[in-house]
Coordinates of C-alpha atoms in Angstrom, one line a residue:
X256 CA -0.6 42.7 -8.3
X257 CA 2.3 40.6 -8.6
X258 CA 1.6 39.4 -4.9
X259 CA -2.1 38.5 -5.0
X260 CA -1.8 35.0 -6.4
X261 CA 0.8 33.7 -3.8
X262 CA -1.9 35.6 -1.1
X263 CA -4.6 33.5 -2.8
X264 CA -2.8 30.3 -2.7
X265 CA -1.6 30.5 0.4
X266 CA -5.3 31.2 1.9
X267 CA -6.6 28.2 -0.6
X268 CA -4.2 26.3 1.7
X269 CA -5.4 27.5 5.4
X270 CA -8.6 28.1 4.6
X271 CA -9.6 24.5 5.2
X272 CA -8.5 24.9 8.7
X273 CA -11.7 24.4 10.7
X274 CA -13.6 23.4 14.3
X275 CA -13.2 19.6 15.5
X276 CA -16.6 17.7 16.0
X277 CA -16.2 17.0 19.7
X278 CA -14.2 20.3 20.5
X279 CA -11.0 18.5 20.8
X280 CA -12.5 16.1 23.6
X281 CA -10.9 12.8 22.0
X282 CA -7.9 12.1 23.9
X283 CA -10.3 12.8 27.2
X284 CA -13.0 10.8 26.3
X285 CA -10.7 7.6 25.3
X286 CA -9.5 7.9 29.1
X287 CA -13.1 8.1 29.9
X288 CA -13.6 5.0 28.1
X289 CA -10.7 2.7 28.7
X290 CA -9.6 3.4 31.9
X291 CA -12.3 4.3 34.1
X292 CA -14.8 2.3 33.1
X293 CA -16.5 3.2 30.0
X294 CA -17.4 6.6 30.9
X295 CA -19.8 9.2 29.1
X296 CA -17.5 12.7 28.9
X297 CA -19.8 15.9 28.0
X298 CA -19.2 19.2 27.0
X299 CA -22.0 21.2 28.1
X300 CA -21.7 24.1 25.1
X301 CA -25.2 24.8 24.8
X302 CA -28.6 24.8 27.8
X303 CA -30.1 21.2 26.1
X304 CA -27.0 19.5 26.8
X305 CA -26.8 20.5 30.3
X306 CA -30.3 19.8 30.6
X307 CA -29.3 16.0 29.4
X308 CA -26.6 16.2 32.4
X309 CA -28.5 17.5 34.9
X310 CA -31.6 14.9 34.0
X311 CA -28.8 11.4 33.5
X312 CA -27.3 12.9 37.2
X313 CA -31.0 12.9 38.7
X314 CA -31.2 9.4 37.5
X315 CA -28.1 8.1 39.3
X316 CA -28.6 9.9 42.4
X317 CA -32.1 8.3 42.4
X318 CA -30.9 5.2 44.0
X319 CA -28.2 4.2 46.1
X320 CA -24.4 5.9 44.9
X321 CA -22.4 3.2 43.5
X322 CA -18.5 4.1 43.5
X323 CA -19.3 3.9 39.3
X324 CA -22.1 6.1 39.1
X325 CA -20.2 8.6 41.7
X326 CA -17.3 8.7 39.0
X327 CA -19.8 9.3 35.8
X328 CA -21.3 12.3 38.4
X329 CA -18.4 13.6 39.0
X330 CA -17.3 13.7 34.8
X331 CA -20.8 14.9 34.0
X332 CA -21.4 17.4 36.6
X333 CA -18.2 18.8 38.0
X334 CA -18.0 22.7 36.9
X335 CA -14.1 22.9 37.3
X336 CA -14.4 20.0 34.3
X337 CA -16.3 21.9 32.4
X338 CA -14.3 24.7 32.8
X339 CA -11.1 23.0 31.4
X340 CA -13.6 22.0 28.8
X341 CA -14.4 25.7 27.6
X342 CA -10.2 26.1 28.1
X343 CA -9.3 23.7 25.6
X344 CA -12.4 25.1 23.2
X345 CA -10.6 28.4 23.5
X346 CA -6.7 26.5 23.0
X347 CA -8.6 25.0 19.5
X348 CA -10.0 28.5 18.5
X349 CA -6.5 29.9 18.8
X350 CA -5.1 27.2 16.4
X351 CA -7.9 27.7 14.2
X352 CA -7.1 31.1 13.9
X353 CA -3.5 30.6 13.8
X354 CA -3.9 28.4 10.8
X355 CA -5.6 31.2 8.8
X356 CA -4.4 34.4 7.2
X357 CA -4.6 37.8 9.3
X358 CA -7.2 40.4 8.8
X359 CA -5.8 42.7 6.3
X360 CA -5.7 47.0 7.9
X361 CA -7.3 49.8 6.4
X362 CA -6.4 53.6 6.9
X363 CA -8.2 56.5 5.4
X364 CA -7.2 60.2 5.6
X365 CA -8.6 63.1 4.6
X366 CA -6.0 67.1 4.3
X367 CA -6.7 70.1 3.7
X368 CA -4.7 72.8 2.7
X369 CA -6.3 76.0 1.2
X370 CA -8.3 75.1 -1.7
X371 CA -6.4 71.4 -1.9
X372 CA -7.9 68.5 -1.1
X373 CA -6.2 65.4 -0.5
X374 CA -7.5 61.9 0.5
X375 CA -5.3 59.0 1.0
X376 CA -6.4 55.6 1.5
X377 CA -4.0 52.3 2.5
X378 CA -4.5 48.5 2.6
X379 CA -2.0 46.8 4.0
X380 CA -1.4 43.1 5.2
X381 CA 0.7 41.6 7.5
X382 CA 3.9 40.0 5.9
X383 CA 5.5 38.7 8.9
X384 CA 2.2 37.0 9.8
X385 CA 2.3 35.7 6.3
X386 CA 5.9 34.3 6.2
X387 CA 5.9 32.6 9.8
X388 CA 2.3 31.3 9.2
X389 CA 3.9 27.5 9.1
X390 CA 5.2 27.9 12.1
X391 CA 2.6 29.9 13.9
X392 CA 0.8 27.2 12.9
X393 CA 2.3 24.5 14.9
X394 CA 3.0 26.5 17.6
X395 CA -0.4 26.7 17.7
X396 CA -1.0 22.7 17.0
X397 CA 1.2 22.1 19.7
X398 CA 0.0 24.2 22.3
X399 CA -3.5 22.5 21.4
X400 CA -2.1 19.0 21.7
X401 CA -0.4 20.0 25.0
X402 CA -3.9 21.1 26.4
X403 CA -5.8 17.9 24.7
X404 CA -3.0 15.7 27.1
X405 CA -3.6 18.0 30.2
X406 CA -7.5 17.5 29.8
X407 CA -7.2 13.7 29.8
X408 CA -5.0 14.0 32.8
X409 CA -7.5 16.2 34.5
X410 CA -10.6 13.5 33.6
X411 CA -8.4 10.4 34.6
X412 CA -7.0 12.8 38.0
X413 CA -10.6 13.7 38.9
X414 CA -11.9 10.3 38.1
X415 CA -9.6 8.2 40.1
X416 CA -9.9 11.2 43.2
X417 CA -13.6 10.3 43.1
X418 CA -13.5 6.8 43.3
X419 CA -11.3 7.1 46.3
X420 CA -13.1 9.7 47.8
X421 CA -16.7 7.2 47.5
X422 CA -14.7 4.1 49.3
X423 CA -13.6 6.7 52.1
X424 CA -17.0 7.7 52.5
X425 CA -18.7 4.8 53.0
X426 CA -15.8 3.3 54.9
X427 CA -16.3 6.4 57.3
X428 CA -20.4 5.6 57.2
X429 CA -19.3 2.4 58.0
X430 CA -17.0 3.6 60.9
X431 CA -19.9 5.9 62.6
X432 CA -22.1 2.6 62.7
X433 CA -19.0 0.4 64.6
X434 CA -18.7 3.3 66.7
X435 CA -22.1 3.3 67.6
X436 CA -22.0 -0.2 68.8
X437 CA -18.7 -0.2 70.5
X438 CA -20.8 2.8 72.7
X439 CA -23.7 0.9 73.2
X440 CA -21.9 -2.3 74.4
X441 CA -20.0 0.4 76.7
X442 CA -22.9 2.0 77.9
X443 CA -24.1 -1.2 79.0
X444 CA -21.0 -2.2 80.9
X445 CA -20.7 1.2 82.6
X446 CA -24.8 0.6 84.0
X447 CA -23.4 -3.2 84.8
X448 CA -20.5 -1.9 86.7
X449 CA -22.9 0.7 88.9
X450 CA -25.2 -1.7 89.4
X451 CA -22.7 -4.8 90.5
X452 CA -21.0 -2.0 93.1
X453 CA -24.4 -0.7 94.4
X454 CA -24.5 -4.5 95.7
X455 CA -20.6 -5.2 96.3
X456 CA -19.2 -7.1 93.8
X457 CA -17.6 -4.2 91.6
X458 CA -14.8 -1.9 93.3
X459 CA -15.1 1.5 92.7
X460 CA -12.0 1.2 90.5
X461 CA -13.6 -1.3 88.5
X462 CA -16.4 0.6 88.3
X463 CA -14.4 4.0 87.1
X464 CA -12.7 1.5 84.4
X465 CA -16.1 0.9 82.8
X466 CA -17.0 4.4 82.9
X467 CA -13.5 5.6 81.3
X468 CA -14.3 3.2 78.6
X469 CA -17.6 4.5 78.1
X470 CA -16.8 8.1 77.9
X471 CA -13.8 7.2 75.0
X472 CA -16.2 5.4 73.2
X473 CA -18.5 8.2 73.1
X474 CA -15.5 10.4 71.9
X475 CA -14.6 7.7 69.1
X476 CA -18.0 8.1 68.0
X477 CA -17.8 11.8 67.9
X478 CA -15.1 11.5 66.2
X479 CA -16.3 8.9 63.7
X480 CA -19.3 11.2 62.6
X481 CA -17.0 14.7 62.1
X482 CA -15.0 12.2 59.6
X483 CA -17.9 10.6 57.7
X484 CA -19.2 14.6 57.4
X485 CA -15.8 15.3 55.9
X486 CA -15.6 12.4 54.1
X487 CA -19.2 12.9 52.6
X488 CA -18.8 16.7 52.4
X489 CA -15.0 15.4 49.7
X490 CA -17.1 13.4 47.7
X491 CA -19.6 15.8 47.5
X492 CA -17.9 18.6 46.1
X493 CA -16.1 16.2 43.5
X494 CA -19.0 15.3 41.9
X495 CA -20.3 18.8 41.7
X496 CA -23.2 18.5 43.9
X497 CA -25.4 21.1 45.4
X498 CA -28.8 21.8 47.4
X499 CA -31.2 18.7 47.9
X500 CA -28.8 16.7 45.8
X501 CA -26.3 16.5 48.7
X502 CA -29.3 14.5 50.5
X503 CA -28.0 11.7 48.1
X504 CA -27.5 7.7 49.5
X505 CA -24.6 5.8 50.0
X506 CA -24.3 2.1 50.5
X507 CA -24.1 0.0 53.7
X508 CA -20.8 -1.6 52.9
X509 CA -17.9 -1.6 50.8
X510 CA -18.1 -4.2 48.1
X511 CA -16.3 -7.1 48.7
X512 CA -12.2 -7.4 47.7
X513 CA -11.8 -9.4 44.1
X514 CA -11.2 -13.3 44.8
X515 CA -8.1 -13.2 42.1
X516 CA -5.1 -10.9 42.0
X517 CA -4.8 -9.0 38.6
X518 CA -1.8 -10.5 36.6
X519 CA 0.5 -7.9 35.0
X520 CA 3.3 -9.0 33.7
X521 CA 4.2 -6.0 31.3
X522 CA 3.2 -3.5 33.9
X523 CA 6.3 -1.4 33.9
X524 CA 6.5 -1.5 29.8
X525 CA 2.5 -0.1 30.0
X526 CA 3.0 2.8 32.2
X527 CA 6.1 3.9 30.2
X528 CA 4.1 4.1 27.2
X529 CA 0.4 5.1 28.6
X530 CA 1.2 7.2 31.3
X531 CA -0.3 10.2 30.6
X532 CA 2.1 12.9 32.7
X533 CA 4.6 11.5 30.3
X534 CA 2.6 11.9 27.0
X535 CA 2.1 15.2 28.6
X536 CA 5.8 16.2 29.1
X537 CA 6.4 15.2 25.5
X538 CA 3.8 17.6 24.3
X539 CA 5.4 20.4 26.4
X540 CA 8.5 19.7 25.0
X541 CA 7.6 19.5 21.3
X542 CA 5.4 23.0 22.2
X543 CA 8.8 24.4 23.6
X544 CA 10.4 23.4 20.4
X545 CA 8.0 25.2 18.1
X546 CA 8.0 28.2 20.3
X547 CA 11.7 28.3 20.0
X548 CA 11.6 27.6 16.4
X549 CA 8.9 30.4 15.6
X550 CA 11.6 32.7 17.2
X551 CA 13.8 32.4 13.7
X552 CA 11.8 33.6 11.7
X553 CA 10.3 36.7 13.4
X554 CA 13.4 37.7 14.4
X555 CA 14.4 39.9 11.8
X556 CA 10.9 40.9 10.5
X557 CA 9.1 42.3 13.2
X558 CA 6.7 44.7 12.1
X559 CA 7.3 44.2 8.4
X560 CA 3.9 45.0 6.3
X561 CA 2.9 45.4 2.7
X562 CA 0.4 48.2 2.3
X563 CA -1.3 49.0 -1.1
X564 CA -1.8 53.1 -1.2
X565 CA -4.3 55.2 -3.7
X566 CA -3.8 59.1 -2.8
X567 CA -5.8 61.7 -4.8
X568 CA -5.9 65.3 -4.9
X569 CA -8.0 68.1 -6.2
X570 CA -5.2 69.9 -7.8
X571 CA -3.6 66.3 -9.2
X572 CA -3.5 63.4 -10.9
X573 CA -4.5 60.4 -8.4
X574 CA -1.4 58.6 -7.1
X575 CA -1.2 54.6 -6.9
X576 CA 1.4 52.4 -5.1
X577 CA 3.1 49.6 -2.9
X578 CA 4.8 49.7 -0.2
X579 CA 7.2 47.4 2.5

């Protein structure tokens, strides 16, 4: 009995430990936020909320794709998102659990031997699980902080490869219509030429010059239209699209470049300290450093238990005990 009350205290102390409101989506969502434009990030946990996605990505993909509305797609609807979402759930569960004491074993047995009966019963707890439960616990905490900083990098990765994959794509639309023209304006200087040597004034060397430009323009514009397919088929997949949603509409033109030049005069001292691959390498370091130091104290108590035992017998006196 004398161990119950520090048992009790010490799950008075973890049991507080719970779930996080937005399933440990903060650090993500601030990147949604601040760098990429004020950006809604969803976890879709339950079918209403991926009905609300699926409805908000029908509304932007009613009108023509902005490179804005392709990003918000593309962190809305993107399953590979959502499936580092569901990671970092599971990376929260673990230090939920971690944070809590262990499920304590039970044993029953039952001998017989002649007219003796005999029925032992055991419950026993962890002790090892009990000592190094500060440490499991951030272990744990870190491991969960290391996956919060890879999430954000994932979002702010995803984001930024879907804004450049929208200006590629409607460069390369773009590109198909040039094309087109530069073929059309060949076309007509090939006809020209056959026409000017049917009546003498064109060579037939002049005239196989005009054709030889023809027939590479009508390459370049093969050419143009297998990368605008490619191009379109990228951006596609980014933002997660599928079925008549790939039928969606892209603008005519690239916006125009910015009239002023961004002045950053601290931009070396920003990226030190808001780069997020190195927030991330100094989560995976302090996660190295409590693996290594949750190491000490298992190292000599591996497998240690107490177990509470209660043994009776029909030829006996019932039998009570502890044991390590």
């Amino acid at each position: 009995m004398k161990f119950l009350p520090p048992l009790a205290i010490t799950a008075l102390l973890t049991g507080c430990a719970g779930f996080s409101a937005d399933g440990g989506l903060g650090p993500a969502q601030r990147v949604a936020q601040q760098q990429l434009g004020n950006k809604d990030l969803v976890w879709a946990r339950s079918a209403d909320e991926q009905a609300r996605i699926n409805a908000r990505v029908a509304e932007l993909l009613a009108k023509p794709l902005t490179a804005d509305a392709a990003v918000q797609i593309a962190l809305l609807n993107h399953r590979g998102l959502q499936a580092d979402f569901h990671a970092l759930g599971i990376s929260e569960a673990e230090l939920v659990q971690a944070s809590r004491l262990p499920n304590p074993g039970f044993s029953f047995g039952k001998f017989k031997a002649g007219d003796e009966r005999e029925i032992e019963r055991s419950l026993h707890f962890s002790l090892v699980r009990l000592i190094a439960l500060p440490w499991l616990r951030e272990a744990a905490r870190a491991r969960f902080e290391a996956a919060q900083g890879a999430t954000a990098m994932r979002v702010l990765e995803h984001g930024a490869t879907t804004r450049r994959a929208w200006v590629q794509a409607v460069a390369a639309q773009e590109g198909v219509r040039y094309a087109h023209q530069v073929m059309r304006a060949a076309e007509a200087g090939a006809e020209l030429a056959r026409r000017m040597q049917q009546v003498g004034n064109f060579s037939a060397l002049q005239r196989a010059r005009e054709q030889a430009f023809y027939a590479d323009a009508a390459l370049n514009v093969a050419r143009a239209e297998q990368a605008e397919r490619a191009a379109r088929e990228k951006l596609t997949r980014l933002m997660g699209l599928w079925g008549a949603q790939t039928s969606f509409l892209l603008p005519e033109r690239l916006p125009d470049l910015p009239k002023d030049v961004r002045d950053l005069p601290d931009a070396e001292r920003t990226a030190v300290a808001q780069r997020l691959d190195l927030q991330g390498a100094r989560l995976a370091a302090r996660q190295s450093a409590a693996e290594l130091g949750l190491a000490g104290p298992l190292r000599f108590a591996d497998g240690l238990e107490l177990g509470l035992e209660r043994n009776s017998s029909s030829e006996g006196p019932t039998q009570r005990g502890w044991e390590i």
